[in-house]
Every structure is written in structure tokens, then in C-alpha cells.
Coordinates of C-alpha atoms and ligand atoms in Angstrom, one line a residue:
X1 CA 25.0 -69.5 -33.2
X2 CA 28.6 -69.1 -32.4
X3 CA 30.3 -66.4 -30.5
X4 CA 31.2 -64.1 -33.4
X5 CA 27.6 -64.4 -34.8
X6 CA 26.3 -63.4 -31.4
X7 CA 28.7 -60.5 -31.1
X8 CA 27.8 -59.1 -34.5
X9 CA 24.1 -59.5 -33.6
X10 CA 24.6 -57.5 -30.5
X11 CA 26.5 -54.9 -32.4
X12 CA 23.9 -54.4 -35.0
X13 CA 21.3 -54.2 -32.2
X14 CA 23.4 -51.4 -30.6
X15 CA 23.6 -49.6 -33.9
X16 CA 19.9 -49.8 -34.4
X17 CA 19.3 -48.6 -30.8
X18 CA 21.6 -45.6 -31.4
X19 CA 19.7 -44.6 -34.5
X20 CA 16.4 -44.9 -32.8
X21 CA 17.6 -43.0 -29.7
X22 CA 18.5 -40.0 -31.9
X23 CA 14.8 -39.6 -32.7
X24 CA 13.6 -39.8 -29.1
X25 CA 12.5 -36.6 -27.4
X26 CA 10.4 -37.7 -24.4
X27 CA 10.9 -40.0 -21.4
X28 CA 8.0 -42.4 -22.3
X29 CA 9.6 -43.3 -25.6
X30 CA 12.9 -43.6 -23.9
X31 CA 11.5 -46.1 -21.4
X32 CA 10.1 -48.1 -24.3
X33 CA 13.5 -48.2 -26.0
X34 CA 15.1 -49.3 -22.8
X35 CA 12.7 -52.1 -22.5
X36 CA 13.1 -53.1 -26.2
X37 CA 16.9 -53.4 -26.0
X38 CA 17.5 -54.4 -22.4
X39 CA 14.2 -55.8 -21.2
X40 CA 13.0 -59.4 -20.7
X41 CA 12.1 -59.9 -24.4
X42 CA 15.1 -58.1 -25.8
X43 CA 17.8 -59.7 -27.8
X44 CA 20.1 -59.1 -24.9
X45 CA 18.0 -61.2 -22.5
X46 CA 17.5 -63.8 -25.1
X47 CA 21.2 -64.3 -25.6
X48 CA 21.9 -64.2 -21.9
X49 CA 19.3 -66.9 -21.3
X50 CA 20.8 -69.1 -24.0
X51 CA 24.4 -68.6 -22.9
X52 CA 24.4 -71.8 -20.7
X53 CA 24.0 -73.9 -23.9
X54 CA 27.0 -72.3 -25.6
X55 CA 30.2 -74.1 -26.2
X56 CA 32.6 -73.7 -23.3
X57 CA 35.1 -71.6 -25.3
X58 CA 32.4 -69.3 -26.5
X59 CA 31.0 -68.6 -23.0
X60 CA 33.6 -66.0 -21.9
X61 CA 33.5 -64.3 -25.2
X62 CA 29.7 -64.0 -25.3
X63 CA 29.7 -63.0 -21.6
X64 CA 32.1 -60.2 -22.3
X65 CA 30.1 -59.1 -25.4
X66 CA 26.9 -59.0 -23.3
X67 CA 28.6 -56.8 -20.7
X68 CA 30.0 -54.5 -23.3
X69 CA 26.6 -54.2 -24.9
X70 CA 24.8 -53.6 -21.6
X71 CA 27.3 -51.0 -20.4
X72 CA 27.2 -49.2 -23.7
X73 CA 23.4 -49.2 -23.8
X74 CA 23.0 -48.0 -20.3
X75 CA 25.4 -45.2 -21.0
X76 CA 23.7 -43.8 -24.0
X77 CA 20.2 -44.3 -22.5
X78 CA 21.3 -42.4 -19.3
X79 CA 22.8 -39.6 -21.4
X80 CA 19.6 -39.3 -23.4
X81 CA 17.6 -39.4 -20.1
X82 CA 19.5 -36.4 -18.8
X83 CA 18.9 -34.5 -22.0
X84 CA 15.2 -35.1 -21.9
X85 CA 15.0 -34.3 -18.2
X86 CA 16.7 -31.0 -18.7
X87 CA 14.3 -30.1 -21.6
X88 CA 11.3 -31.1 -19.6
X89 CA 12.4 -29.1 -16.6
X90 CA 12.9 -26.1 -18.8
X91 CA 9.3 -26.3 -20.1
X92 CA 8.0 -26.8 -16.6
X93 CA 10.0 -23.8 -15.2
X94 CA 8.9 -21.7 -18.1
X95 CA 5.3 -22.5 -17.5
X96 CA 5.6 -21.9 -13.7
X97 CA 7.7 -18.8 -14.1
X98 CA 6.6 -15.6 -12.2
X99 CA 7.7 -12.4 -13.7
X100 CA 8.0 -10.4 -10.6
X101 CA 9.0 -7.3 -12.5
X102 CA 5.8 -7.1 -14.6
X103 CA 3.4 -7.1 -11.7
X104 CA 0.7 -8.6 -13.9
X105 CA -0.1 -12.1 -12.7
X106 CA -3.7 -11.5 -11.8
X107 CA -2.7 -9.2 -9.0
X108 CA -2.9 -5.4 -8.9
X109 CA 0.1 -3.1 -8.6
X110 CA -1.0 -1.5 -5.4
X111 CA -1.3 2.3 -5.0
X112 CA -1.5 5.1 -2.5
X113 CA -4.2 4.8 0.2
X114 CA -7.2 6.9 -0.4
X115 CA -6.4 9.1 2.6
X116 CA -2.8 9.6 1.3
X117 CA -4.2 10.6 -2.1
X118 CA -6.6 13.0 -0.5
X119 CA -3.9 14.5 1.8
X120 CA -1.6 15.1 -1.2
X121 CA -4.4 16.6 -3.2
X122 CA -5.2 19.1 -0.4
X123 CA -1.5 19.8 0.2
X124 CA -1.0 20.6 -3.5
X125 CA -3.9 23.1 -3.6
X126 CA -2.4 24.9 -0.6
X127 CA 1.1 24.8 -2.1
X128 CA -0.3 26.4 -5.2
X129 CA -1.6 29.2 -3.0
X130 CA 1.8 29.8 -1.5
X131 CA 1.6 27.8 1.7
X132 CA 4.4 25.6 3.1
X133 CA 4.1 22.4 5.0
X134 CA 4.9 22.2 8.8
X135 CA 5.3 19.1 10.9
X136 CA 4.9 18.1 14.5
X137 CA 5.0 15.0 16.6
X138 CA 2.0 12.7 17.2
X139 CA 3.0 12.3 20.9
X140 CA 2.6 15.9 21.9
X141 CA 3.1 17.8 25.2
X142 CA 0.0 18.9 27.0
X143 CA 1.3 22.4 26.6
X144 CA 1.5 22.4 22.8
X145 CA -1.7 20.5 22.4
X146 CA -3.8 22.5 24.9
X147 CA -2.2 25.1 27.1
X148 CA -0.5 27.2 24.4
X149 CA -3.8 27.0 22.4
X150 CA -5.6 28.8 25.2
X151 CA -6.9 25.6 26.9
X152 CA -5.6 25.7 30.5
X153 CA -5.7 22.5 32.6
X154 CA -9.2 21.6 33.8
X155 CA -10.7 24.1 31.3
X156 CA -14.2 22.8 30.2
X157 CA -13.1 23.1 26.5
X158 CA -11.0 20.0 27.0
X159 CA -14.2 18.0 27.1
X160 CA -14.6 18.9 23.4
X161 CA -11.8 16.5 22.7
X162 CA -11.6 13.2 24.5
X163 CA -7.9 12.8 25.1
X164 CA -5.6 9.8 25.2
X165 CA -2.8 10.5 27.7
X166 CA 0.7 9.1 27.4
X167 CA 3.2 8.4 30.1
X168 CA 6.4 9.2 28.3
X169 CA 8.4 8.7 31.5
X170 CA 9.8 12.2 31.5
X171 CA 7.5 13.6 34.1
X172 CA 5.9 15.8 31.6
X173 CA 2.2 15.5 30.7
X174 CA 2.1 14.0 27.2
X175 CA -0.9 13.3 25.0
X176 CA -1.5 11.7 21.6
X177 CA -2.3 14.9 19.8
X178 CA -6.0 15.4 19.6
X179 CA -5.8 17.8 16.6
X180 CA -3.2 19.2 14.3
X181 CA -3.4 22.6 15.9
X182 CA -0.3 22.1 18.1
X183 CA 1.7 22.3 14.9
X184 CA 0.6 26.0 14.7
X185 CA 2.4 26.5 18.0
X186 CA 5.5 24.7 16.9
X187 CA 5.6 26.7 13.7
X188 CA 5.2 30.1 15.5
X189 CA 7.9 29.2 18.0
X190 CA 10.2 28.2 15.1
X191 CA 10.4 31.7 13.7
X192 CA 8.7 35.1 13.2
X193 CA 5.8 35.9 10.7
X194 CA 4.9 36.1 7.9
X195 CA 3.6 32.6 8.1
X196 CA 1.5 30.8 5.6
X197 CA 1.6 27.2 6.4
X198 CA -0.4 24.0 6.6
X199 CA 0.1 20.8 8.6
X200 CA -1.4 17.4 7.9
X201 CA -1.4 14.2 9.8
X202 CA -2.8 11.7 12.2
X203 CA -4.7 12.7 15.3
X204 CA -6.1 10.6 18.1
X205 CA -9.3 10.7 20.2
X206 CA -10.6 8.5 22.9
X207 CA -13.8 7.8 20.9
X208 CA -16.3 5.0 20.9
X209 CA -15.8 3.8 17.3
X210 CA -18.9 3.9 15.0
X211 CA -19.8 4.6 11.4
X212 CA -18.8 8.3 11.8
X213 CA -16.1 8.2 14.5
X214 CA -12.7 6.7 14.5
X215 CA -10.1 6.9 17.3
X216 CA -7.4 7.6 14.8
X217 CA -8.1 9.9 11.9
X218 CA -6.4 12.7 9.9
X219 CA -6.6 16.4 9.9
X220 CA -5.3 19.3 7.9
X221 CA -4.6 22.6 9.6
X222 CA -3.9 26.0 8.2
X223 CA -2.3 29.0 9.7
X224 CA -1.6 32.5 8.3
X225 CA 0.1 35.1 10.4
X226 CA 1.0 38.5 9.0
X227 CA 0.3 42.2 9.4
X228 CA -3.2 43.4 8.5
X229 CA -4.8 40.0 8.3
X230 CA -8.6 40.1 8.6
X231 CA -11.6 37.8 8.6
X232 CA -12.0 38.6 4.9
X233 CA -8.7 37.0 4.2
X234 CA -9.8 33.8 6.1
X235 CA -13.1 33.8 4.1
X236 CA -11.3 34.4 0.8
X237 CA -8.8 31.6 1.5
X238 CA -11.5 29.1 2.4
X239 CA -13.5 30.0 -0.6
X240 CA -10.6 29.8 -3.0
X241 CA -9.5 26.5 -1.6
X242 CA -13.0 25.0 -1.7
X243 CA -13.6 26.1 -5.3
X244 CA -10.4 24.5 -6.4
X245 CA -11.1 21.3 -4.5
X246 CA -14.8 20.8 -5.3
X247 CA -15.3 23.0 -8.4
X248 CA -16.0 26.6 -9.3
X249 CA -19.7 26.5 -8.5
X250 CA -19.0 25.6 -4.9
X251 CA -20.3 28.1 -2.3
X252 CA -18.9 28.4 1.2
X253 CA -20.3 29.8 4.5
X254 CA -19.1 30.6 8.0
X255 CA -21.4 30.2 11.0
X256 CA -20.4 31.5 14.4
X257 CA -19.0 28.9 16.7
X258 CA -16.5 28.5 19.5
X259 CA -12.9 27.3 19.7
X260 CA -10.6 28.4 22.5
X261 CA -7.7 29.2 20.1
X262 CA -9.7 31.5 17.8
X263 CA -11.7 34.6 18.4
X264 CA -14.1 35.0 16.7
X265 CA -14.5 31.4 15.7
X266 CA -16.6 29.8 13.0
X267 CA -17.6 26.5 11.5
X268 CA -17.2 26.5 7.8
X269 CA -19.4 24.7 5.4
X270 CA -19.7 24.1 1.7
X271 CA -22.7 23.8 -0.6
X272 CA -23.5 20.1 -1.0
X273 CA -21.7 18.9 -4.2
X274 CA -24.2 16.0 -4.5
X275 CA -27.5 17.8 -4.9
X276 CA -26.4 21.3 -5.8
X277 CA -28.1 22.4 -2.6
X278 CA -31.5 21.0 -3.5
X279 CA -31.3 18.7 -0.4
X280 CA -30.2 15.1 -0.2
X281 CA -29.3 12.4 2.3
X282 CA -25.6 13.4 2.4
X283 CA -26.4 17.0 3.5
X284 CA -29.3 15.9 5.6
X285 CA -31.5 17.9 3.3
X286 CA -30.0 21.2 4.3
X287 CA -28.0 21.9 1.1
X288 CA -24.9 22.5 3.3
X289 CA -22.1 20.3 4.6
X290 CA -20.1 21.4 7.7
X291 CA -16.5 20.7 7.2
X292 CA -14.4 22.2 10.0
X293 CA -13.5 25.0 12.3
X294 CA -11.7 28.3 11.7
X295 CA -11.3 31.7 13.1
X296 CA -8.9 34.6 13.9
X297 CA -6.0 33.5 16.1
X298 CA -6.7 34.4 19.7
X299 CA -4.3 37.0 21.2
X300 CA -3.7 34.5 24.1
X301 CA -2.2 32.1 21.6
X302 CA 0.1 34.8 20.2
X303 CA 1.2 35.6 23.8
X304 CA 2.0 32.0 24.5
X305 CA 4.5 31.9 21.6
X306 CA 5.9 35.4 22.3
X307 CA 4.3 37.2 19.4
X308 CA 3.0 40.8 19.8
X309 CA -0.8 40.6 19.3
X310 CA -0.8 44.4 18.6
X311 CA 1.5 43.9 15.7
X312 CA 0.3 40.8 14.0
X313 CA -2.9 39.1 13.2
X314 CA -3.7 35.6 11.9
X315 CA -6.3 33.2 10.9
X316 CA -6.4 29.4 11.3
X317 CA -8.6 26.6 10.2
X318 CA -8.7 22.8 10.6
X319 CA -10.8 19.9 9.2
X320 CA -10.8 16.2 8.7
X321 CA -9.1 14.6 5.7
X322 CA -11.0 11.4 6.1
X323 CA -14.2 13.3 6.3
X324 CA -13.5 15.1 3.1
X325 CA -12.5 11.8 1.4
X326 CA -15.8 10.3 2.5
X327 CA -17.5 13.4 1.1
X328 CA -15.7 13.3 -2.2
X329 CA -16.3 9.6 -2.8
X330 CA -19.6 9.3 -1.0
X331 CA -18.3 6.8 1.6
X332 CA -20.7 6.5 4.5
X333 CA -18.6 4.4 6.9
X334 CA -15.4 5.7 8.3
X335 CA -14.3 2.2 9.4
X336 CA -14.0 1.2 5.8
X337 CA -11.1 3.6 5.4
X338 CA -9.1 2.0 8.2
X339 CA -9.9 -1.7 7.8
X340 CA -7.4 -1.9 4.9
X341 CA -9.6 -4.4 3.0
X342 CA -8.1 -4.4 -0.5
X343 CA -11.5 -4.9 -2.1
X344 CA -12.5 -1.5 -0.7
X345 CA -9.2 0.3 -1.2
X346 CA -8.6 -0.7 -4.8
X347 CA -11.6 1.3 -5.9
X348 CA -9.9 4.6 -5.2
Ligands
DAH401 N1 -8.5 21.9 16.1 C1 -9.9 21.8 15.9 C2 -10.4 20.4 16.1 O1 -9.7 19.5 16.0 C3 -10.3 22.3 14.5 C4 -9.9 23.7 14.4 C5 -10.9 24.7 14.6 C6 -8.7 24.1 13.9 C7 -10.6 26.0 14.5 C8 -8.4 25.5 13.8 C9 -9.4 26.4 14.1 O2 -7.2 25.9 13.4 O3 -9.1 27.7 13.9 O4 -11.6 20.2 16.3

């Protein structure tokens, strides 16, 4: 073969390669093509190997033709390789893509905690009855949490609530509020009656934690202050609320009790929603479930906030939100509510 024959052979190989390349869409076929046109058994290598036997004047011509061929082949193969890489990446990205806006890659959306749901449900019922929402701090003064509520220092009633004390560094005796009742005091100090308000939130007790007791839990408090308020109003309010919450067939009862901030005081209970009062494990076979405390605001409390107990009367009540959630969903372990195990929480 002379130089021009070799050159045209290389050229037609190039044309063929270009044609074949156009059909290739994956990197494996590309590697095969690379091997076919530039590998050891390719026409290129064959000519290169035989170059030493060429006539001297043909050697530089063939050498140049080989270089041109090699450069051209490498260039089109590289170009194709990039094209394929891009396509393959795209397929890979597409398959690995997470649509963060859809929220459905086998995970749940997340929703409000069962206690928050319960809190809002309770608040909504009271809003519909014309009550407003009042707020107070969780780190509370001893005065708001106890003294203004007719529990003087060293009074035995303090033993009812195991208190966590806080050193706020201001010389004042502070506590983590043991109940939502101090919000009553804050609301009354904020302005004159009429008052129809509720307060919801976290409260703290120095409790040994068990299935029924948590050191942090939630309460809802109610306070009504107006002229001519009687025990019948308290009764009617609790009854209306409980019927809305648990259903029209629900019955309520008040049993005499003691709280320092109310006189008279009562525990209020509802007919067991699980057994319709025929007796079951939830109501300890009594047909009734005790929910919380209530009573007529004690005149000493009115005095502490500067209200005239001769002019106004009021009632108050308070009960546990967690407890009522446990009742509603038949949860028998308060710790479950606070462990934040998604497997538990996602059920509600
Ligand atoms: N504060 C009481 C407690 O945590 C509950 C309570 C009882 C609130 C009677 C009241 C009430 O407003 O009148 O145990």
C-alpha cells in the first residue's frame, strides 16, 4: 500500500466511525467503538505497526495521516462521551429526585400534637360560649401562684401541689407555676369585670413520674366574674361545656371538695363516656370520671386583686388537658403523650 491508499483507507474508516457514532446512545457501545477504531486490532494500529516497512518518502505522510485520524477520532468520541454522560446523569438525577414540596416520599406530613389539638378543641368550645383567652408566664411569682389565691406562705394547702422553685436572681420568690390559676389573678389585675375568660398552658409539679403523673402537664382554667353570678351559673357552664365536648347524653356532677381559692369548692365529674355509666375499667366501675376542680371565687381572692367582694361574684374551674385527651382517646399512660414517639403521635 502506498501513502495515498493508506490515507483514503483511514478516511473511509473515519466516515464509517462517524456514521456508527451517530447511532450510539450508551457508554458501553461507545467504548466498543473506541476499541474498534483505535484499539490494538483497529485499522489505525495495523497501519501504525506497518509504518516502519513503508518507503521513506511515504513515512511522514502516513505519520501525519495517522495523527490526523487519531486526533479526529478522539475528538468525536469525547464529544459523544459527554453527551452520553449528560443524558445518563439526567436519568440518574430524575430517579433520585426528592420532591420536597409534595411531602409524599413514604413520610408523613406531620400534624399538631394531640395535646395541642385537644387544647384548641377546648378553647373553641369556650370561645363559642363567649369566653376570651388570657395568658400568663410559666415562671410565676409565689404571690400570683399562691398568695393571691389565698394560699399564704407555710399554709398546709401548699402541700397539695409539690412546687418547683426557681431562683430568678431578683430576690423575689419565683416558682414554675403549679396550675393555671395564677392567670385568674393576672386577668383580674388587668381590668375590671365583667370577665369571662379561660387560660390554657403548661404547668409544673415536683412529681415522681409514673403512668398517671407527669412533672410537666397542661391545664385549662376558667374564670367568670360579674354581678349576680351564682353556683347555678357554674353548674350550667360546666354542663354546657361537657355536653358539647363529649356529647348531648353526657351528665355532670359536682361533689363538695376543698380548694383555697374557692368557697364553696367542688370536684366536677362526668358520666363515663365509655360504658354509659354501667361501669368499666376506665371509670373504676363507678360510672363517673372526676375531671377537675371548681367553685365560687373566694372573697379573699377578690380582695387580693382589689375587687369589692360585696359587688361582684365569680366562679372558677380548672382541669387537665392531658387527662381529658387520655380520656377521649382511651390512653392509659401519660408518659406516651410526652415521649414524642412518632409511632404513637401519628395515631391522633
Ligand atoms: N388549680 C387547681 C389545681 O391545679 C384546679 C382548680 C380547682 C382550679 C378549683 C380552679 C378551681 O379554678 O376553682 O389543682
